Short mmCIF file of N, CA and C in Angstrom, two decimals:
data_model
loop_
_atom_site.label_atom_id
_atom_site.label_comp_id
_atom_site.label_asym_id
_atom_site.label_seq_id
_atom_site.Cartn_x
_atom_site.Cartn_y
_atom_site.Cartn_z
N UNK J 239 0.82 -1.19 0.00
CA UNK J 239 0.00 0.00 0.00
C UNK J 239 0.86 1.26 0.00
N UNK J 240 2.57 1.16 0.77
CA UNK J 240 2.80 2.50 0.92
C UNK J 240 3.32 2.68 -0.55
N UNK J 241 4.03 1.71 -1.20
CA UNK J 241 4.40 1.52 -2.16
C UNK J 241 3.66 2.46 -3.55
N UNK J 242 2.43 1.58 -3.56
CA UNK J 242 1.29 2.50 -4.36
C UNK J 242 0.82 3.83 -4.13
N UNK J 243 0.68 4.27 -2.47
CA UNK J 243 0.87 5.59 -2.63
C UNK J 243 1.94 6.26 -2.76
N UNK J 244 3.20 6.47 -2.92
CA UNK J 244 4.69 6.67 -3.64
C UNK J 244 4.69 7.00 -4.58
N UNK J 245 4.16 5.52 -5.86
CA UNK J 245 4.08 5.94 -7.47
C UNK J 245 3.34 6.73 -7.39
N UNK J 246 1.99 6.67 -7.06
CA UNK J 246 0.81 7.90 -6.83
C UNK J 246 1.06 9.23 -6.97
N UNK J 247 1.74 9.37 -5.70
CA UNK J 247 2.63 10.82 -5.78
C UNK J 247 3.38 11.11 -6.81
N UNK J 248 4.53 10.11 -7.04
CA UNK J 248 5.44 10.91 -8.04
C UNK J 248 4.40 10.91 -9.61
N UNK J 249 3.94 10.29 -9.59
CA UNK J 249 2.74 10.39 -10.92
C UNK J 249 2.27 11.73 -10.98
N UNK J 250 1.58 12.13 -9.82
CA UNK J 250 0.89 13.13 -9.72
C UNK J 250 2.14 14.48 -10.08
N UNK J 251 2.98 14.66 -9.34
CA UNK J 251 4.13 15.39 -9.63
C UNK J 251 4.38 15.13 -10.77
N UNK J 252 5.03 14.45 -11.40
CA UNK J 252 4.96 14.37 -12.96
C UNK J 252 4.29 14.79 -14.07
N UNK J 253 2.98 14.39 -13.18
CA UNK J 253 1.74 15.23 -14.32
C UNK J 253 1.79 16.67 -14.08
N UNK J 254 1.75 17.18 -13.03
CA UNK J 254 1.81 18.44 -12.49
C UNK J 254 3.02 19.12 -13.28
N UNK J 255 3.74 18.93 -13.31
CA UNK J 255 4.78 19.11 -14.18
C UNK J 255 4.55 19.10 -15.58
N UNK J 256 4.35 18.29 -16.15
CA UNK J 256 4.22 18.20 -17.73
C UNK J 256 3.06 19.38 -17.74
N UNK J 257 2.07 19.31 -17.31
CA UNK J 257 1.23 20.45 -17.81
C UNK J 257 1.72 21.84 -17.44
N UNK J 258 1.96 22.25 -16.31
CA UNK J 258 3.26 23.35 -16.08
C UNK J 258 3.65 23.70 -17.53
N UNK J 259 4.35 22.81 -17.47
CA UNK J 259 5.77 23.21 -19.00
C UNK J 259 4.64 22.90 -20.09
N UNK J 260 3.72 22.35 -20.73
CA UNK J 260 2.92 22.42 -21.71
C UNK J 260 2.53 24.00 -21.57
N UNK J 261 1.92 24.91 -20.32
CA UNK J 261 0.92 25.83 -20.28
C UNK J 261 1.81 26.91 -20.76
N UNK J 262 3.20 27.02 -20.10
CA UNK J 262 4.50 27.55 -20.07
C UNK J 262 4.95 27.69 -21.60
N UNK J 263 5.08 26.79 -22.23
CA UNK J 263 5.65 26.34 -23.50
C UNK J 263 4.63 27.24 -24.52
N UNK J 264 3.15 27.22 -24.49
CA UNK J 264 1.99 27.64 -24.96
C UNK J 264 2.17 28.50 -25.16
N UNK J 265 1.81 29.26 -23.73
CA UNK J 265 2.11 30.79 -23.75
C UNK J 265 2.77 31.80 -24.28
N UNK J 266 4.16 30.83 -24.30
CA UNK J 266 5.44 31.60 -25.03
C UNK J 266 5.30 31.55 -26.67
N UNK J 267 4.49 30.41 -26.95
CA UNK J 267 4.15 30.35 -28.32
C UNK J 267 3.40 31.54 -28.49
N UNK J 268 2.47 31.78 -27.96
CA UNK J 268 1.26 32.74 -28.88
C UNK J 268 1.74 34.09 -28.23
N UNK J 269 2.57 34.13 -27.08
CA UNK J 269 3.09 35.77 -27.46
C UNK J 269 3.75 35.88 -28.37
N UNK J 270 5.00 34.89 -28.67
CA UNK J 270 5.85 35.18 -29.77
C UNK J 270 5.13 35.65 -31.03
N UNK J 271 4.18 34.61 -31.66
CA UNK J 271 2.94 34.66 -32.65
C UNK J 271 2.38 35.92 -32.57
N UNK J 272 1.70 36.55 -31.40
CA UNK J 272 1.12 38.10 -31.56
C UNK J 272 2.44 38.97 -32.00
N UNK J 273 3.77 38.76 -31.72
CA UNK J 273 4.92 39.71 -31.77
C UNK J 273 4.69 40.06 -33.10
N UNK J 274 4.66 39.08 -34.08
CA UNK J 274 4.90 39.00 -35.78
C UNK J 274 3.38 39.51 -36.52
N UNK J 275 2.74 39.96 -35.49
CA UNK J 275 0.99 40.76 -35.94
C UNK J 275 1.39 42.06 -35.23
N UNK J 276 2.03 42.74 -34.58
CA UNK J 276 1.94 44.14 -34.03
C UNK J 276 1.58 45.04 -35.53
N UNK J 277 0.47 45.96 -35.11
CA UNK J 277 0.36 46.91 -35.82
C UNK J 277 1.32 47.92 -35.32
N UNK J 278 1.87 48.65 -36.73
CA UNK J 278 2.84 49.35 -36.38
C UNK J 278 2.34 50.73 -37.08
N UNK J 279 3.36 51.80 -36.93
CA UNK J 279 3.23 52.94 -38.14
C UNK J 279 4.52 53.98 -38.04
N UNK J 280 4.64 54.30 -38.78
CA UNK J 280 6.05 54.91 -39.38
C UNK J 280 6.55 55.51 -40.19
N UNK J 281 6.66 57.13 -39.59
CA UNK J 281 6.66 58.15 -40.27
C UNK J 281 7.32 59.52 -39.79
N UNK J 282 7.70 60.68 -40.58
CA UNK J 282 8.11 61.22 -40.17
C UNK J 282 7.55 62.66 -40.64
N UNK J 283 7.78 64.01 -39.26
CA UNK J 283 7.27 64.82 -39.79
C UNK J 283 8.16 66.05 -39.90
N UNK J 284 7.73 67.45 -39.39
CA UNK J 284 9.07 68.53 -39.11
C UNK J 284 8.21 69.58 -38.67
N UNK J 285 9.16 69.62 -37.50
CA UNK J 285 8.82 70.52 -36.30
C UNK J 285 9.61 71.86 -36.22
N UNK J 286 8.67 73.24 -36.48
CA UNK J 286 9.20 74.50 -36.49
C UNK J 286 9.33 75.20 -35.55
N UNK J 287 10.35 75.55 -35.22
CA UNK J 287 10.32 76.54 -33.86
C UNK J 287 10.74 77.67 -33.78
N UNK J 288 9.54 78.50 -33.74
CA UNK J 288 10.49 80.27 -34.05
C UNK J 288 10.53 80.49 -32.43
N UNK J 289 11.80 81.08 -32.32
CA UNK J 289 12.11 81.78 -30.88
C UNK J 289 11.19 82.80 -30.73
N UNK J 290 10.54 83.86 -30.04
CA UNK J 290 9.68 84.33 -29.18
C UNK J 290 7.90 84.30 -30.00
N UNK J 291 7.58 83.44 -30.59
CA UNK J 291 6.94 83.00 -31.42
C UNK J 291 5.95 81.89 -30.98
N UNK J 292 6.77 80.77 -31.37
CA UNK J 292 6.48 79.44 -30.69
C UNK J 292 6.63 78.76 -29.73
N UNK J 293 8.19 79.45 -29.61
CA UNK J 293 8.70 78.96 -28.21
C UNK J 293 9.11 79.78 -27.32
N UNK J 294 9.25 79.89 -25.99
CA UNK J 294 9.86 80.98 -25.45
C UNK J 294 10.38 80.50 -23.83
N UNK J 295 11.48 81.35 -24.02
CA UNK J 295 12.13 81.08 -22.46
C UNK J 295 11.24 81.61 -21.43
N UNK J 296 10.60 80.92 -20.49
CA UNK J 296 9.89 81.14 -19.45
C UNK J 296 10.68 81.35 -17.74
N UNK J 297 11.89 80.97 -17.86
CA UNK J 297 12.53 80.35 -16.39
C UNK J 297 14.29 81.21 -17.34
N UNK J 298 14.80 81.97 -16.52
CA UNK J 298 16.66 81.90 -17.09
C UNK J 298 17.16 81.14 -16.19
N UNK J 299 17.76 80.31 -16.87
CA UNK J 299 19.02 79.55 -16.52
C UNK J 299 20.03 80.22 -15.37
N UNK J 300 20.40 79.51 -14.79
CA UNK J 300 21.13 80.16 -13.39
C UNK J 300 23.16 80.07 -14.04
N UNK J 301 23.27 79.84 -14.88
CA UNK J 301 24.57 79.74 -15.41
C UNK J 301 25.12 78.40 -16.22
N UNK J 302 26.50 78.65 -16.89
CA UNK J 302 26.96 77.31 -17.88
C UNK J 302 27.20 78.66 -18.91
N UNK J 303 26.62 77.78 -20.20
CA UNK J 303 26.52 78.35 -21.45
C UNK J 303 25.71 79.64 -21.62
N UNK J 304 25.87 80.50 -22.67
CA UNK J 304 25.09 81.48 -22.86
C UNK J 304 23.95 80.94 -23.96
N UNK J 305 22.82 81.89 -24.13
CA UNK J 305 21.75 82.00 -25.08
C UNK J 305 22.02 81.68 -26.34
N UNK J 306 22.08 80.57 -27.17
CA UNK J 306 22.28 80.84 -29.18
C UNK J 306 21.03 79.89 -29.35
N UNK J 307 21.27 79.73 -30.52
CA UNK J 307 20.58 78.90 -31.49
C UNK J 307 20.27 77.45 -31.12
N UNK J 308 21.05 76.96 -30.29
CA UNK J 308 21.74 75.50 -29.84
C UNK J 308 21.43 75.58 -28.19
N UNK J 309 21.90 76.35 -27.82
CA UNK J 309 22.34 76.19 -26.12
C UNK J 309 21.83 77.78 -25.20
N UNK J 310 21.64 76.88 -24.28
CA UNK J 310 20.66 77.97 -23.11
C UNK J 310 21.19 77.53 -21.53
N UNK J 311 21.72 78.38 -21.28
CA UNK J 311 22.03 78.62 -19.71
C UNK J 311 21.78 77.32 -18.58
N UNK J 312 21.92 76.42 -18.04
CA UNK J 312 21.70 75.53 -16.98
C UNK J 312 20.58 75.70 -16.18
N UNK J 313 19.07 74.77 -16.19
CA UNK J 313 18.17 75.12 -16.11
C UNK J 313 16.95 76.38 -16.37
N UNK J 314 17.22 76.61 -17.56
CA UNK J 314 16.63 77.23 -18.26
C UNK J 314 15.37 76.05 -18.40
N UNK J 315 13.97 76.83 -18.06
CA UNK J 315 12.57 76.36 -18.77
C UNK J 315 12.21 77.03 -20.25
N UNK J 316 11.61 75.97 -21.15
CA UNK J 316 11.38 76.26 -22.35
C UNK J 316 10.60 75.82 -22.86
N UNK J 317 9.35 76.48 -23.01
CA UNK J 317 8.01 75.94 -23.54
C UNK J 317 7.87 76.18 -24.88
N UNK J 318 7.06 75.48 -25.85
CA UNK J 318 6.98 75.38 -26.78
C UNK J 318 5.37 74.80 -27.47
N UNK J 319 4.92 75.97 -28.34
CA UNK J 319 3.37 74.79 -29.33
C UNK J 319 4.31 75.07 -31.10
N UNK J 320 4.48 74.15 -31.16
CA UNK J 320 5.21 74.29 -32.87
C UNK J 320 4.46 73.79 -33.88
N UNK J 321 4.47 74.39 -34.84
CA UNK J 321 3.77 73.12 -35.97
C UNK J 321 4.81 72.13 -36.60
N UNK J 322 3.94 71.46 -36.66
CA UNK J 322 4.65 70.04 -36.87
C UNK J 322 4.05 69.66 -39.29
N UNK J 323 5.15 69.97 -39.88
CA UNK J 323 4.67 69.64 -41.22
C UNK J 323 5.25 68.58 -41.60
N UNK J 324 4.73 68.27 -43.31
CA UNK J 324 4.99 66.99 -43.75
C UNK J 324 6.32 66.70 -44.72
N UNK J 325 6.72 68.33 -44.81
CA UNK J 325 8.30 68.14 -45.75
C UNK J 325 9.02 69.58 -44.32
N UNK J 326 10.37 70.19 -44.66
CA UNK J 326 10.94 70.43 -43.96
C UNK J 326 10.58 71.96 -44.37
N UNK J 327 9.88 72.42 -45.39
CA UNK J 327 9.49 73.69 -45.39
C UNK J 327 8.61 74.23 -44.78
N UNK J 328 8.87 75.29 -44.05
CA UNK J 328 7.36 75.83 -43.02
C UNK J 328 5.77 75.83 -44.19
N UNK J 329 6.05 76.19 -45.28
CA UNK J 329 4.85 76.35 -46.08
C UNK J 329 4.20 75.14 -46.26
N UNK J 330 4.66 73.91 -46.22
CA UNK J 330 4.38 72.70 -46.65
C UNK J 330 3.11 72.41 -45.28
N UNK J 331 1.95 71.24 -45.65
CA UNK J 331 0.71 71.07 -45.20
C UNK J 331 1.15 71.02 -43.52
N UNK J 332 0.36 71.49 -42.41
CA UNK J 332 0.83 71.36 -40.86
C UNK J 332 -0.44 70.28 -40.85
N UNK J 333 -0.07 69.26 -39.99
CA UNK J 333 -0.41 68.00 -39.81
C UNK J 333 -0.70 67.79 -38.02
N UNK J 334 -0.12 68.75 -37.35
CA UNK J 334 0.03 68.43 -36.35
C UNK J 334 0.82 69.43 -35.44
N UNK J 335 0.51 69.55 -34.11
CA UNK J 335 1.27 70.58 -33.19
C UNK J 335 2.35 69.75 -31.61
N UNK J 336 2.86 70.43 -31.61
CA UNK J 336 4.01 69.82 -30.62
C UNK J 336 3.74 70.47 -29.49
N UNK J 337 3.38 70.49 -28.34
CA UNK J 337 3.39 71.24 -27.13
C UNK J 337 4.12 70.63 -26.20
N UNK J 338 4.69 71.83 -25.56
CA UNK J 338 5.55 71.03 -24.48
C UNK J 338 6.73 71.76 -23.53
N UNK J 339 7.98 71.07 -22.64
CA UNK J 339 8.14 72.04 -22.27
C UNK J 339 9.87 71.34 -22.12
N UNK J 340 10.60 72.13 -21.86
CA UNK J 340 12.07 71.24 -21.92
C UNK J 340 12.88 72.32 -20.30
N UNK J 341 13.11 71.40 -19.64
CA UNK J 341 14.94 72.43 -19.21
C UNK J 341 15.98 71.61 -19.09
N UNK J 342 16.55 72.86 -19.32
CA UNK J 342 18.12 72.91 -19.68
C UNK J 342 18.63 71.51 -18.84
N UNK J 343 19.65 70.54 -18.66
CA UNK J 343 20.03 69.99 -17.49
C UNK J 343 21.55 69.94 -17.90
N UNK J 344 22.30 70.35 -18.72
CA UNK J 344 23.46 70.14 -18.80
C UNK J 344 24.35 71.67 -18.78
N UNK J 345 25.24 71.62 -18.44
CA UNK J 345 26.19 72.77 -18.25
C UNK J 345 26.61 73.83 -19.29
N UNK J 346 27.06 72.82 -20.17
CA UNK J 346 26.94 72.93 -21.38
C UNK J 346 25.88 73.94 -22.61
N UNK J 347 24.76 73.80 -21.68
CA UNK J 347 23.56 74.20 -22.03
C UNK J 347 23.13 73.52 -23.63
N UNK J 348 23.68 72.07 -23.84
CA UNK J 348 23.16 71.51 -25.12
C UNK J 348 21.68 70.46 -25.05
N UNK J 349 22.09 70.07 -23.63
CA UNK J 349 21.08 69.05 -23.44
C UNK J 349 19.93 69.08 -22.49
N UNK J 350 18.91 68.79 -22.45
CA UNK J 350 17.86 69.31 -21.61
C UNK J 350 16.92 67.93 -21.47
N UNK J 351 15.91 68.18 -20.49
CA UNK J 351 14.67 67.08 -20.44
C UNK J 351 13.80 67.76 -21.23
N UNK J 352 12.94 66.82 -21.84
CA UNK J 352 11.94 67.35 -22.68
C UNK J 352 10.76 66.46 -22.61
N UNK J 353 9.54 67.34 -22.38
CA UNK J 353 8.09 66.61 -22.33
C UNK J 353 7.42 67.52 -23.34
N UNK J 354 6.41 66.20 -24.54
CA UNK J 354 5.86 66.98 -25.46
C UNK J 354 4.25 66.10 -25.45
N UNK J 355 3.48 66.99 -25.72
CA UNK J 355 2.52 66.20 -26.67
C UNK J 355 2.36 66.67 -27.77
N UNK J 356 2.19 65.92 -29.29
CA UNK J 356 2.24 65.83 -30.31
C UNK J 356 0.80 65.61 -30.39
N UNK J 357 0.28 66.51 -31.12
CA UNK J 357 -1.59 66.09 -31.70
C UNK J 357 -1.23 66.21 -33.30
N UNK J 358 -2.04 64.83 -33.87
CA UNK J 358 -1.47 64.74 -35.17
C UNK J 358 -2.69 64.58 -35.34
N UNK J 359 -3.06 65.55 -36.65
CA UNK J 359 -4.16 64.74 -37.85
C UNK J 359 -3.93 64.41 -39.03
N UNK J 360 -3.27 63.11 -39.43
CA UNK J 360 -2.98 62.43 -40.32
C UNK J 360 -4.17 62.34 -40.99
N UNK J 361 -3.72 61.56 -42.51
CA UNK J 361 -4.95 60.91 -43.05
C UNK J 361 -6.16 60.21 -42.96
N UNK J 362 -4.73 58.98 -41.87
CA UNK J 362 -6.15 58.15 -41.25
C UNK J 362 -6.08 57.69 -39.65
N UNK J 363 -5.14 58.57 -39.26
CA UNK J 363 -5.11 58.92 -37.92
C UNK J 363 -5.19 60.17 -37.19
N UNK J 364 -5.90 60.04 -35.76
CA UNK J 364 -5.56 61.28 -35.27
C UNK J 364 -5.71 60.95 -33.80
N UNK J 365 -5.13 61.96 -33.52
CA UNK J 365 -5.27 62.12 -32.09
C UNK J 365 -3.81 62.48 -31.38
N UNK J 366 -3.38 62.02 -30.31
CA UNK J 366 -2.19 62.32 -29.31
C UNK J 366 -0.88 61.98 -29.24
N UNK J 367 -0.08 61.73 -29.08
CA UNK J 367 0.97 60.96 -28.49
C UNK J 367 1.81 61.92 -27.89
N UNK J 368 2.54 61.16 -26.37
CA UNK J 368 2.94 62.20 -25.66
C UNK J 368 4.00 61.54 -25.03
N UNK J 369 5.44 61.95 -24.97
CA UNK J 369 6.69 61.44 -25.23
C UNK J 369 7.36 62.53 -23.77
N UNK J 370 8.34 62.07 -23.66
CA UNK J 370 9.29 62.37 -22.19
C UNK J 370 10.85 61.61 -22.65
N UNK J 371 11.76 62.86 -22.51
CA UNK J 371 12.89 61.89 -22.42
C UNK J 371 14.41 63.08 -22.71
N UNK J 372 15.50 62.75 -22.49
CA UNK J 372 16.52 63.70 -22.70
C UNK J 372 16.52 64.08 -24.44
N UNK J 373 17.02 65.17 -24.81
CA UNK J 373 17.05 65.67 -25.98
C UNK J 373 18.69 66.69 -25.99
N UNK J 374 19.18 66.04 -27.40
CA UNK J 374 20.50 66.69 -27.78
C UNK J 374 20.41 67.96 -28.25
N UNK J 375 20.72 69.41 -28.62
CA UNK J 375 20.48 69.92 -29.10
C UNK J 375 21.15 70.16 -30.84
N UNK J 376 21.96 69.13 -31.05
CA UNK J 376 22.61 69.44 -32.69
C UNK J 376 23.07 67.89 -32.79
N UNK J 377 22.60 66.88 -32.43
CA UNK J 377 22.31 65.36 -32.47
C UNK J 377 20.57 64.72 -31.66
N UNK J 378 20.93 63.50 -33.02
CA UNK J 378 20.03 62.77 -32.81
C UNK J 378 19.23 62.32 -31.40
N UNK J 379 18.37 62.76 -31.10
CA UNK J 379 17.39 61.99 -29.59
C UNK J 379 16.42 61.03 -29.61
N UNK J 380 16.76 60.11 -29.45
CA UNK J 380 15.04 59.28 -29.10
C UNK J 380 14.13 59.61 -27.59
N UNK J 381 13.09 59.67 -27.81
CA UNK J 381 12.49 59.66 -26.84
C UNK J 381 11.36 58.62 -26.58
N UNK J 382 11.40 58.07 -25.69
CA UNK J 382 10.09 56.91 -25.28
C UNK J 382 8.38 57.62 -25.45
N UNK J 383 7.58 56.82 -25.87
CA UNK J 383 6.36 56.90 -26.22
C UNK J 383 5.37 56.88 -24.71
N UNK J 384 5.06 57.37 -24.00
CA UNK J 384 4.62 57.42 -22.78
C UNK J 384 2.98 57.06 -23.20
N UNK J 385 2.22 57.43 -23.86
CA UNK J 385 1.06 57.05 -23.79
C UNK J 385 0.27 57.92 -25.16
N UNK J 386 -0.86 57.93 -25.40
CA UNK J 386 -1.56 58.66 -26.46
C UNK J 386 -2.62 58.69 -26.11
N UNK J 387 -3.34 59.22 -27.47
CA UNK J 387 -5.37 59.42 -27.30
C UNK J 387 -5.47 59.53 -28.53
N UNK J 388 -7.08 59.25 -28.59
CA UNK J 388 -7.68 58.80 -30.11
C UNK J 388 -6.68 57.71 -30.63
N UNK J 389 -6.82 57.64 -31.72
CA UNK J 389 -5.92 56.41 -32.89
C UNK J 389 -4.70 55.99 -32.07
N UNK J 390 -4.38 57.16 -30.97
CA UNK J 390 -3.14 56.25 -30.89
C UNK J 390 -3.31 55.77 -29.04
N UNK J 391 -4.15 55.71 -28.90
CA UNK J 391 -4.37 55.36 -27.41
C UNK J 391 -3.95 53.86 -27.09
N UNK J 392 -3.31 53.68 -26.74
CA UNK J 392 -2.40 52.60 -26.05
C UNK J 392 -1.05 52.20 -27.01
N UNK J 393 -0.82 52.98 -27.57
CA UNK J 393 0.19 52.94 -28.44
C UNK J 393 1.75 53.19 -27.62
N UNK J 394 2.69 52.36 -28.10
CA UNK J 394 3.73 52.35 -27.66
C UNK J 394 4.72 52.67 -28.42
N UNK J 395 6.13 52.29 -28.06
CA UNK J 395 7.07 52.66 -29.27
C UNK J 395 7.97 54.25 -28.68
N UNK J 396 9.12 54.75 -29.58
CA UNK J 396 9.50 55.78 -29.74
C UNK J 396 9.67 56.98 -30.77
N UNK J 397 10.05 58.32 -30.50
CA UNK J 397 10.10 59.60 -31.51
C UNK J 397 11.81 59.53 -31.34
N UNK J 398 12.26 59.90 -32.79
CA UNK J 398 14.04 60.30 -32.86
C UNK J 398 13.58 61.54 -33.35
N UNK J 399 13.79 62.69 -32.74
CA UNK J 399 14.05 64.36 -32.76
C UNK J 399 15.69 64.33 -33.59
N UNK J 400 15.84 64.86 -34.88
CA UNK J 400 16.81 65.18 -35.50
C UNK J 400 16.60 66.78 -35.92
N UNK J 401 18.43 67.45 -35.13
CA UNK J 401 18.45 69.13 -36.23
C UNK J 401 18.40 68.97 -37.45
N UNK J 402 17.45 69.65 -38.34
CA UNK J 402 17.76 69.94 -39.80
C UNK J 402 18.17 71.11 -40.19
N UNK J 403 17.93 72.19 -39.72
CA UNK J 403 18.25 73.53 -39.80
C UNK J 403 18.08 74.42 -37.89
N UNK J 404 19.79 74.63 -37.88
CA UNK J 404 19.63 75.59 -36.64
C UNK J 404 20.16 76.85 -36.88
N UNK J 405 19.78 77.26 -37.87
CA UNK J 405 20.28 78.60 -38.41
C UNK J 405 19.02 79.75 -38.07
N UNK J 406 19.12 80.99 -38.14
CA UNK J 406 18.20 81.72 -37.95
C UNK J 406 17.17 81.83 -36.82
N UNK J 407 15.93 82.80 -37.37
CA UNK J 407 14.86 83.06 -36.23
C UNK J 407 14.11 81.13 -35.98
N UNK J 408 13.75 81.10 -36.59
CA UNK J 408 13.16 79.48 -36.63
C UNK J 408 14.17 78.27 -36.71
N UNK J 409 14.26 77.01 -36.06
CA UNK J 409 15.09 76.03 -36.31
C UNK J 409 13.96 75.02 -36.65
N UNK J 410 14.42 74.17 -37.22
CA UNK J 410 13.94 73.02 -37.41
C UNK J 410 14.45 71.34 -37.57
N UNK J 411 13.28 70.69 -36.54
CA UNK J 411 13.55 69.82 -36.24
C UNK J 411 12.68 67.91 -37.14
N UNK J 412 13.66 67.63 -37.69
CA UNK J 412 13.02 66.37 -38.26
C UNK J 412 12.55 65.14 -36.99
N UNK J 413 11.10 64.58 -36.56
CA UNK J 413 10.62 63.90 -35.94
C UNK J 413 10.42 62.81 -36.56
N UNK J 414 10.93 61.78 -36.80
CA UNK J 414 10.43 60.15 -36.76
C UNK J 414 9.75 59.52 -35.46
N UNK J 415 8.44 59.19 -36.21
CA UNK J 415 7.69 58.03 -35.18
C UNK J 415 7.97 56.64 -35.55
N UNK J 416 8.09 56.14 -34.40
CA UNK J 416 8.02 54.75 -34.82
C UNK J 416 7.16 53.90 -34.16
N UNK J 417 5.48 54.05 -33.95
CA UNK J 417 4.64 53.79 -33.33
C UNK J 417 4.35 51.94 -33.15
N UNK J 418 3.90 51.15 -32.07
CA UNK J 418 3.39 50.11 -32.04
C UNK J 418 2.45 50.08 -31.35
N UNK J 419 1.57 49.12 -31.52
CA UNK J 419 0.08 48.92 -30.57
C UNK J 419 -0.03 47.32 -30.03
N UNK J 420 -0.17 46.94 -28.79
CA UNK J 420 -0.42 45.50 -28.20
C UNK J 420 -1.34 45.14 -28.98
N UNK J 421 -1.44 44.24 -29.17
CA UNK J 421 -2.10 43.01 -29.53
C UNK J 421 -3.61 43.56 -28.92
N UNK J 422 -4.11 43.63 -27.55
CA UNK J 422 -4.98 43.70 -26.71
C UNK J 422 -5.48 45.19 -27.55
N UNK J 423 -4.87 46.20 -28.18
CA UNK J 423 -5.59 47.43 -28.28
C UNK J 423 -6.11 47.50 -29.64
N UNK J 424 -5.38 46.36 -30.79
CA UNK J 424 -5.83 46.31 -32.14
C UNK J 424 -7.01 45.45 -32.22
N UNK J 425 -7.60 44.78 -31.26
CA UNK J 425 -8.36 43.50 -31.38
C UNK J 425 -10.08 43.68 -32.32
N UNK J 426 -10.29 45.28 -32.30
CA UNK J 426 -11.22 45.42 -32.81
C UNK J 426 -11.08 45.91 -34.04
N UNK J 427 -9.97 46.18 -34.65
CA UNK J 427 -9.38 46.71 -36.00
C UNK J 427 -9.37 46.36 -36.65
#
């Protein structure tokens, strides 16, 4: 009898086990499987910023670098609503506005934190996306995708902020999205 309850047990453990690693094994299958269905989207726009215009120093910087085109004083606040177009010329169609606000955090006065929301009305999207993250001022930045609204509400992914022109009253900045959506937020699409 003790015998039979023994195999019993280790049976039971065994089974307990195999289904474990079957449920385990599963799972990992059909996330992988949703990975290769993410709706994605990917595009890029250009963001204008005229100094006392669009953007403007709200906070001076307590010292570092001086005021140019590029660089602003060590904690300097800097708010900004820009239009956002579809080629790099201000005349070209505005698609969308950038709001937001940056300071300074480097000595240097090149690099800063930056929080934006982006309202885009695309073709066949519209709505929010709203991004947080350090920004270079004459190199490339990515910034993380924090959350959205409308079309892009639960959307994930990141923005690369590139200088195209830092010359003059206005600079301009080239924005790539590189948007994704869970599995869970496309399900009715």
């Amino acid at each position: 009898m003790a015998l039979s309850l023994r195999f019993y047990g280790v049976f039971v453990v065994l089974l307990v086990s195999l289904l474990i690693s079957k449920a385990s094994s599963t799972s990992h299958h059909e996330h992988h499987h949703h990975h290769h269905q993410l709706k994605s989207l990917h595009f890029a726009l250009f963001q204008h910023e005229t100094i006392n215009r669009t953007g403007y120093i709200v906070v001076n910087g307590v010292g570092g670098a001086g005021i140019s085109q590029t660089t602003t004083p060590f904690g300097t606040v800097f708010v900004f609503q820009d239009p956002m177009t579809v080629t790099a010329n201000r005349s070209s169609k505005v698609v969308g506005i950038a709001q937001g606000t940056s300071v300074t955090s480097s000595l240097d006065g090149l690099q800063s934190i930056s929080v934006a929301k982006i309202t885009l009305r695309l073709k066949h999207h519209s709505g929010s996306v709203s991004i947080v993250g350090g920004t270079h001022n004459v190199k490339p930045s990515d910034h993380p995708v924090v959350g959205g609204t409308g079309d892009f509400l639960f959307v994930q992914g990141y923005v690369t902020s590139s200088p195209v022109n830092l010359k003059g009253l206005t600079v301009v900045y080239k924005i790539e999205f590189h948007l994704y959506w869970p599995p869970y937020a496309t399900q009715g699409s």
